[in-house]
PDB file of C-alpha atoms in Angstrom:
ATOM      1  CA  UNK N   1     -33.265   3.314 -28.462  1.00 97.00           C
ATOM      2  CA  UNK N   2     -33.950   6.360 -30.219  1.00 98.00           C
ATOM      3  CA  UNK N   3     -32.312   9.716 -30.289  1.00 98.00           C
ATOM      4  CA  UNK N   4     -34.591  12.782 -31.258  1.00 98.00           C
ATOM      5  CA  UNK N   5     -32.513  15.351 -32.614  1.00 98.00           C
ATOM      6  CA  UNK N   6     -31.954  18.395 -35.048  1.00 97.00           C
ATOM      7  CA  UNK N   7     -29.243  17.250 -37.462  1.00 96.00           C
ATOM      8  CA  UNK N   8     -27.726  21.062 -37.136  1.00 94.00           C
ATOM      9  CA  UNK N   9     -27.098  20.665 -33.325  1.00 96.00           C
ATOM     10  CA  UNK N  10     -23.620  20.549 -31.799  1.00 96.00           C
ATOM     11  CA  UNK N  11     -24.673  18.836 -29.355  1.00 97.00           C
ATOM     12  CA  UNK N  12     -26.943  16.097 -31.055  1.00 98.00           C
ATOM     13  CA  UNK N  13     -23.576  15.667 -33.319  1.00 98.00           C
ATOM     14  CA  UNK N  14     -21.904  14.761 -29.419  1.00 98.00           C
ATOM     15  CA  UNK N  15     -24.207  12.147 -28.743  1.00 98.00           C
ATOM     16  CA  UNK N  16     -24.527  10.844 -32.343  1.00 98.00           C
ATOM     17  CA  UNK N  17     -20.448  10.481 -32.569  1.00 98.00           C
ATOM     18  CA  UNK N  18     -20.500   8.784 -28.798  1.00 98.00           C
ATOM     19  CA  UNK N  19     -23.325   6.118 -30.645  1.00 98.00           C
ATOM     20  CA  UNK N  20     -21.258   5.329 -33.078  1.00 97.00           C
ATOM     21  CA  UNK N  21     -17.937   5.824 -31.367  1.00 96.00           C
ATOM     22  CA  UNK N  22     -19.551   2.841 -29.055  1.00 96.00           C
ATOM     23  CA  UNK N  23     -21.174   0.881 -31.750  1.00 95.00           C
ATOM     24  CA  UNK N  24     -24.430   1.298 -30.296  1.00 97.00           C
ATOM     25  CA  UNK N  25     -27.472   0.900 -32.842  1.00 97.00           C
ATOM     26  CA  UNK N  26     -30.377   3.733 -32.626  1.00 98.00           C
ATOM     27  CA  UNK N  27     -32.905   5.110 -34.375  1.00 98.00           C
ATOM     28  CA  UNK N  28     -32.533   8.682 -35.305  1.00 98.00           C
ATOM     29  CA  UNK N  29     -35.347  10.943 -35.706  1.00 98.00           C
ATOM     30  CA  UNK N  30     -34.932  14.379 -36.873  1.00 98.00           C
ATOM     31  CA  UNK N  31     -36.995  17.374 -35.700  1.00 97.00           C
ATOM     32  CA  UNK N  32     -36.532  21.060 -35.616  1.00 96.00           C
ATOM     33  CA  UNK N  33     -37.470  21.821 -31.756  1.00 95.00           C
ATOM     34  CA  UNK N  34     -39.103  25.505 -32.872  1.00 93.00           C
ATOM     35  CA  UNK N  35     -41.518  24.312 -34.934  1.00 96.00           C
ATOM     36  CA  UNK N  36     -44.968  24.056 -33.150  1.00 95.00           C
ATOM     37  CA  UNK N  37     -45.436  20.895 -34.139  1.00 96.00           C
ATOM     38  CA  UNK N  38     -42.359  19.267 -32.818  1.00 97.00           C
ATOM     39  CA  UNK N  39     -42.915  16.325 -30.474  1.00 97.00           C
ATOM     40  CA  UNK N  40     -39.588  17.412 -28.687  1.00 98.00           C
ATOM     41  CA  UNK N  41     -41.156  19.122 -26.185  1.00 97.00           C
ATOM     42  CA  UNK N  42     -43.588  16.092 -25.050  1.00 97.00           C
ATOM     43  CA  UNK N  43     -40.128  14.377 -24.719  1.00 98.00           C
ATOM     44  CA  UNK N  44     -38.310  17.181 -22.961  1.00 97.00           C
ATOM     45  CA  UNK N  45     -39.831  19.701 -20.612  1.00 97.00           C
ATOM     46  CA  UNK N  46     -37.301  22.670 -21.811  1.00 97.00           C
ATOM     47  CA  UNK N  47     -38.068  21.710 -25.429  1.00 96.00           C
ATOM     48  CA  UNK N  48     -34.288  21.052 -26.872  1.00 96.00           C
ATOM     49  CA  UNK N  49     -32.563  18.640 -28.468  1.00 98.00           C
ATOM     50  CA  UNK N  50     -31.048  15.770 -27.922  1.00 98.00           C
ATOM     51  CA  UNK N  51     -33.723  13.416 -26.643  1.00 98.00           C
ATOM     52  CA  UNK N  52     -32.202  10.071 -26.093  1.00 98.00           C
ATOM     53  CA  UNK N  53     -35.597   7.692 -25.420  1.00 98.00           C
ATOM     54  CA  UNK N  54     -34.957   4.603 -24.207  1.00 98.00           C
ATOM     55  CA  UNK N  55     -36.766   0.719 -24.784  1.00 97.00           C
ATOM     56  CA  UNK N  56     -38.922   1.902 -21.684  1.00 97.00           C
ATOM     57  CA  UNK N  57     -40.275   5.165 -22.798  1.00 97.00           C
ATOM     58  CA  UNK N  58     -37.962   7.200 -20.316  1.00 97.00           C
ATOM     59  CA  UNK N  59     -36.576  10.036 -21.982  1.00 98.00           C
ATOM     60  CA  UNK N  60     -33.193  11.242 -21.183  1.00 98.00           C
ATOM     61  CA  UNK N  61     -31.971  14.539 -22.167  1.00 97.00           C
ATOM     62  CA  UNK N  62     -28.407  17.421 -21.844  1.00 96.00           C
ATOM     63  CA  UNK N  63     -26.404  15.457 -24.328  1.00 98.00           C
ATOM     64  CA  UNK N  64     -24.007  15.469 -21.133  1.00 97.00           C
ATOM     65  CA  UNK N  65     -26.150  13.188 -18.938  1.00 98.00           C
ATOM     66  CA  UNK N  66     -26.915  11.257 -22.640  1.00 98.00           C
ATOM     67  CA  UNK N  67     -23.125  10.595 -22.995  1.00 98.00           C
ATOM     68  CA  UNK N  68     -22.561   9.563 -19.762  1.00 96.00           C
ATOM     69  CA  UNK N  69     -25.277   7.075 -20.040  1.00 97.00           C
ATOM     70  CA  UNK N  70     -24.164   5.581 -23.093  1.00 98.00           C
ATOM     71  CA  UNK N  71     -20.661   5.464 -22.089  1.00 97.00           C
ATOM     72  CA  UNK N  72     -21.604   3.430 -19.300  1.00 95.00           C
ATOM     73  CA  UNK N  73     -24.055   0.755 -21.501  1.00 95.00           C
ATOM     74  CA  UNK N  74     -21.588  -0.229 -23.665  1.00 91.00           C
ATOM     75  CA  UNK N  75     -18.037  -1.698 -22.632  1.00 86.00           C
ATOM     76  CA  UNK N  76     -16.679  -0.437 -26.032  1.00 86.00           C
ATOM     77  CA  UNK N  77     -14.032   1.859 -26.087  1.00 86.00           C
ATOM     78  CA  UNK N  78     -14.758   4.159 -22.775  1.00 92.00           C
ATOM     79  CA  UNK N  79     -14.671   7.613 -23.686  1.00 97.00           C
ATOM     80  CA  UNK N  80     -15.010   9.064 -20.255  1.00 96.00           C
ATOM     81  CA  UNK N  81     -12.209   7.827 -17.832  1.00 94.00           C
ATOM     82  CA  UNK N  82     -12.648   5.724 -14.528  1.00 92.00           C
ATOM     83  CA  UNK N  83     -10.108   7.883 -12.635  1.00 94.00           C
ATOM     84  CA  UNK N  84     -11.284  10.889 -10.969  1.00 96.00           C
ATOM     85  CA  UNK N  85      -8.733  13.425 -11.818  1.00 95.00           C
ATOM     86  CA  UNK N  86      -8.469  12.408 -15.818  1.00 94.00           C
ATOM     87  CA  UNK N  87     -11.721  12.206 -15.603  1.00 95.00           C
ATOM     88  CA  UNK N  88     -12.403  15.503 -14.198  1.00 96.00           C
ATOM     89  CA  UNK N  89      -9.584  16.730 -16.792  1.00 95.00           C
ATOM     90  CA  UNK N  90     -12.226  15.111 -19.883  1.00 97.00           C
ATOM     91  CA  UNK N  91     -15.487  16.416 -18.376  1.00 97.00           C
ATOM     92  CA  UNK N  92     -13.599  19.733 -17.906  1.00 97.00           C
ATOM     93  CA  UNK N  93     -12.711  20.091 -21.571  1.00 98.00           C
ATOM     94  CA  UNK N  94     -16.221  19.133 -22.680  1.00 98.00           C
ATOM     95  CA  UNK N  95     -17.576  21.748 -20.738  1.00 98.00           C
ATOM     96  CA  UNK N  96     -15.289  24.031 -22.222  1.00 98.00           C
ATOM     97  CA  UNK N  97     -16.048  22.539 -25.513  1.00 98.00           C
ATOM     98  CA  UNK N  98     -20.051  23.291 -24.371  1.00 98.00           C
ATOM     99  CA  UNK N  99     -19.431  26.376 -23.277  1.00 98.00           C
ATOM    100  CA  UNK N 100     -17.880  27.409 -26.670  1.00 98.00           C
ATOM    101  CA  UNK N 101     -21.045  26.302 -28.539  1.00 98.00           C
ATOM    102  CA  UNK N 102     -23.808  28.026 -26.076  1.00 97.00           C
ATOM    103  CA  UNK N 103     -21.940  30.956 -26.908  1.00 98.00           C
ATOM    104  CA  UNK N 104     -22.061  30.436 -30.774  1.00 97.00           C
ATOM    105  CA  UNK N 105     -25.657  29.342 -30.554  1.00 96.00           C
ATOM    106  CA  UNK N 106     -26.179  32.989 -28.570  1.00 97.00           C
ATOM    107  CA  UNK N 107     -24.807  34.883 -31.135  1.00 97.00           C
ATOM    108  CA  UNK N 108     -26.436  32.671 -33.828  1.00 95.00           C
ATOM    109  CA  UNK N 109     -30.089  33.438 -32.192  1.00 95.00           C
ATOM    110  CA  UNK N 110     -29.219  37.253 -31.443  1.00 97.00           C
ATOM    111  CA  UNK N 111     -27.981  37.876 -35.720  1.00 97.00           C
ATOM    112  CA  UNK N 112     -31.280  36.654 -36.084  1.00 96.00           C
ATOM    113  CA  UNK N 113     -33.331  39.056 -34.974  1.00 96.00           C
ATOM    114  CA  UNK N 114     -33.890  42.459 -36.432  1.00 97.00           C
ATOM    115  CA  UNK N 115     -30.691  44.936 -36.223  1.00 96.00           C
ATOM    116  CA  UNK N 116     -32.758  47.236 -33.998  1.00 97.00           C
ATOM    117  CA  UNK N 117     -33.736  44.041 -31.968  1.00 97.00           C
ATOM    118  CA  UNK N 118     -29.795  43.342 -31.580  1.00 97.00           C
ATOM    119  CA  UNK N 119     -28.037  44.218 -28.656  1.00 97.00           C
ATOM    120  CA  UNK N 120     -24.229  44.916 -29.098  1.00 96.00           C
ATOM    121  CA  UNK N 121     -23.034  44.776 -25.800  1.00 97.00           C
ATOM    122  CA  UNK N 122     -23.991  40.881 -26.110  1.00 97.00           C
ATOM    123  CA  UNK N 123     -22.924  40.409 -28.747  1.00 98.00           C
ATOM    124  CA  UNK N 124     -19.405  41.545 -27.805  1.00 98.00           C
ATOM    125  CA  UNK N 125     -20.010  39.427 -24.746  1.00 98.00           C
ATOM    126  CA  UNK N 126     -20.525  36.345 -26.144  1.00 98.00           C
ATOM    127  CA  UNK N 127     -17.668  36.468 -29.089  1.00 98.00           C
ATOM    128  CA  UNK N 128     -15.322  37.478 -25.940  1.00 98.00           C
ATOM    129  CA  UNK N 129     -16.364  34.210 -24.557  1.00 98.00           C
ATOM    130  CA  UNK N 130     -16.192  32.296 -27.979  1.00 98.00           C
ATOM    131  CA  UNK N 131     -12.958  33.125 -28.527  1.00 98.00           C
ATOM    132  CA  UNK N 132     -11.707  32.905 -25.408  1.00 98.00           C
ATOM    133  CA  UNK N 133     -12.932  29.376 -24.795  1.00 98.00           C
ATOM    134  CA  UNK N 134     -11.232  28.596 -28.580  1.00 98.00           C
ATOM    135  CA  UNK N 135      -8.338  30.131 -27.144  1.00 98.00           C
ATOM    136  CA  UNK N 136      -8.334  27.345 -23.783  1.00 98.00           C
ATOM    137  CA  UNK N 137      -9.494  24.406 -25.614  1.00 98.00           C
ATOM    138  CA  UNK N 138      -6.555  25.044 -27.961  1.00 98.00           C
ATOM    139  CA  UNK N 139      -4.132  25.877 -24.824  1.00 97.00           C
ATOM    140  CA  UNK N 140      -5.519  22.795 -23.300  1.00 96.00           C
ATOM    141  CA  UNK N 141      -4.556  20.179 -26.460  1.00 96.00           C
ATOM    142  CA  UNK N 142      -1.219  21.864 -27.115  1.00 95.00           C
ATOM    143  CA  UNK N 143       0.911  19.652 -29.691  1.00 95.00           C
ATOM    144  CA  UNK N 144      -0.563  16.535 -28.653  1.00 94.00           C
ATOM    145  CA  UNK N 145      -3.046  14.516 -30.929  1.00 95.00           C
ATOM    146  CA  UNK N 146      -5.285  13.844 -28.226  1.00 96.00           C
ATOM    147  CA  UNK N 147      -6.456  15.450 -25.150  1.00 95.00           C
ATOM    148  CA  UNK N 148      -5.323  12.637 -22.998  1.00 88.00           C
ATOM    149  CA  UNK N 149      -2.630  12.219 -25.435  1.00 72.00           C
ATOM    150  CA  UNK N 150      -3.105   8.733 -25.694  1.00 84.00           C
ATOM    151  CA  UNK N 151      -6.466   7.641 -27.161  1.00 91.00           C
ATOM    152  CA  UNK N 152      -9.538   9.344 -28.228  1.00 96.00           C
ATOM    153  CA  UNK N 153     -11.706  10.426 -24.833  1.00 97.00           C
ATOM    154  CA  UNK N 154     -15.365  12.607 -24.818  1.00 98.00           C
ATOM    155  CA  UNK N 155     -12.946  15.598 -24.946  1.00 98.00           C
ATOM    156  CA  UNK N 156     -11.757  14.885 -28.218  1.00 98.00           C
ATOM    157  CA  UNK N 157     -15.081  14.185 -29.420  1.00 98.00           C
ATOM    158  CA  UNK N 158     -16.570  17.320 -27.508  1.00 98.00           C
ATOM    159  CA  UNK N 159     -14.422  19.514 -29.115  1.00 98.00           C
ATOM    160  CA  UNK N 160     -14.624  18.318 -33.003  1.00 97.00           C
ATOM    161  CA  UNK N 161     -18.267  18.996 -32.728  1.00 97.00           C
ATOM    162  CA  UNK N 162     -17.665  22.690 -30.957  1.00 97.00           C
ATOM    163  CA  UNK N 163     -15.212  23.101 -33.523  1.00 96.00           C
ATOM    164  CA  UNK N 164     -17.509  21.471 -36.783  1.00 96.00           C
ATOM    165  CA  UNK N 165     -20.479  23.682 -35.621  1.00 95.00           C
TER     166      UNK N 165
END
């Protein structure tokens, strides 16, 4: 199994925690996805990062269908939850945690281009939604260590890596 990623990816950091969370050995091989090229693209059709490809040659890609893959190939340690509602509860705060860092990653891309390029009212927009996602992720842990509040869970995991990037 190998995972093509971008070492400066939140979401590449997801799926390389959930590897190692579940002991699972990979290969990890590290492109940058905008350079021309980049074999990411012949792996994914939209060209982003992670690529988890498989003994077969099948390439799987969203880190969220990656984790859910790998938390089902491995019996060690489940980080997503058999039980519908605490399940829904984890995959909620991931796509919280998600929606955080596609909101970083839009302001990253916009400071990028030329001031004159910039648009402000985006801008605004998307640090609205930054820090209002910051704002429910933290509402949603509270005082407790964990967001299941007993073990570590894809939430917890989900949210370091919004929170690292």
């Amino acid at each position: 199994m190998k995972l093509v990623t971008s070492l400066t990816s939140p979401y590449g950091r997801k799926v390389r925690v959930v590897l190692l969370e579940k002991k699972i050995p990979f290969q990890l091989q590290v492109e940058n996805p905008w350079l021309p090229d980049s074999v990411v693209p012949s792996l994914n059709p939209l060209g982003k990062v992670p690529v988890l490809v498989l003994e077969d040659g099948v390439s799987v890609f969203d880190s969220r269908v990656i984790v859910e893959y790998l938390d089902h190939i491995s019996p060690v340690g489940h980080l997503i939850p058999a039980e519908p509602k605490v399940r829904m509860g984890v995959r909620g705060v991931e796509a919280l945690a998600d929606g955080v860092t596609d909101a970083a990653v839009a302001l990253y891309l916009e400071r990028k281009r030329t001031p004159e390029q910039q648009s402000s009212g985006w801008l605004v927009l998307q640090e609205k939604t930054l820090f209002r996602g910051v704002e429910a992720l933290s509402e949603a842990l509270g005082e407790k260590p964990w967001y299941l509040d007993k073990n570590m869970t894809l939430a917890d995991i989900a949210c370091g890596c919004t929170l690292g990037y």
